């Protein structure tokens, strides 16, 4: 589209992996698995007279994220009541941060793996803490409410309208997910609803700097829904604008079955949440030394690790992105390099991100649970690279390691996969194949050099693929050269 540029800003909600809830001592449980209403008390069910207490660990996790997002931390932030009525909100208000959020003005680099070093910086407007709501479960003729999720610490991360396409929005949310998992504050299990997205979408004439009227798509629970709904909304708004009609500011939902956005409420019916400071909680003062301690304890973050993998191990941007998306994968890779004694890190990366990832995905196994240890992978790659086994045998060995564990050397020995390296043995087979195929030899000598590939094939077949192809070629070339010399001297030249 050249006539209009899309403008997108995202609001991301992420549950924090604390042990207890935001303002009470109830355990945070897996709300897709636990017995409904099994982790609820008078505070998170909103009984009159109950008093909230701020969960320090939740604040710490929020600070981790805010610092990793390069935000400024507010010395004092304030919790506020956002008033509205809904059955999943027993208090009739949600405690959130409004005028004075925990952190503001940050940024994150997002990488587009299809374009080498094209890091794009997306500005973060604010990061604040709030509490999650309960959950409605709709049965045939009635709805049930489960308050296990009510009061679970929730982080809201709001971007500036810096994203220019559905794909950038997807990359941004993938980068955030990766970051939250690196920081160990969120599991990233979107199918359990621990990360949810809202997309604000508008169009403006190409090249213009003024923002157009936006619509907001609520409750997006997957990366697919996120990008599909944004694409749909861009098309819908473009069609309106091209025919001279305005876009109405609107709150939309995403209809998964029909793959369309649907209006939920218009600007006229917009909520008035009547925010006011939460009278039952003091302002939140953040101690500077605590912040510095959290900053110092941050792990190496995905973007930094990715750049280091490129410069230190010679990986291309794509491979480095794949190997650093998860902290566990990156750790496995570096452990393999550590134990490899000089095998090319690029080769190890290829075996890891190609063959081993393939097996892990197929079996639905996480790398930490893999029976293939980093040491075994490094050993396997070394066996292939030094020609002790063929690449094809290497894959067979990996299959066995994946199913049974153990060391690559023992698998090679047990399965008899070692390549014939013995020069004399190879020479013998070469001579045999040449003397068994006199017609092809004459043709070759008469000027058909391409036949040498055919001879290699015959020799490999003779050794059932176990000869080192490089040695086969050396021996074959020598033997053919000798035959050529012989013939020339016979013909008297
Ligand atoms: P709220 O949605 O609660 O009213 P804001 O007005 O601050 O909050 O906007 C929330 C999100 O909408 C932010 O991510 C912001 O970047 C994005 N946004 C604001 N205006 C536009 C616009 N014209 N087009 C696209 N996104 C926008
Ligand atoms: Mg909004
Ligand atoms: Zn509780």
Tab-separated table of C-alpha atoms and ligand atoms in Angstrom, residues 21 24 26 40-41 44, ligand 3:
chain	number	residue	atom	x	y	z
A	21	UNK	CA	-0.966	-12.610	44.252
A	24	UNK	CA	-2.896	-10.890	49.178
A	26	UNK	CA	-3.152	-16.420	47.849
A	40	UNK	CA	-9.210	-17.133	46.738
A	41	UNK	CA	-9.431	-15.087	49.946
A	44	UNK	CA	-8.933	-10.969	46.110
B	3	LIG	ZN1	-6.456	-13.732	47.857
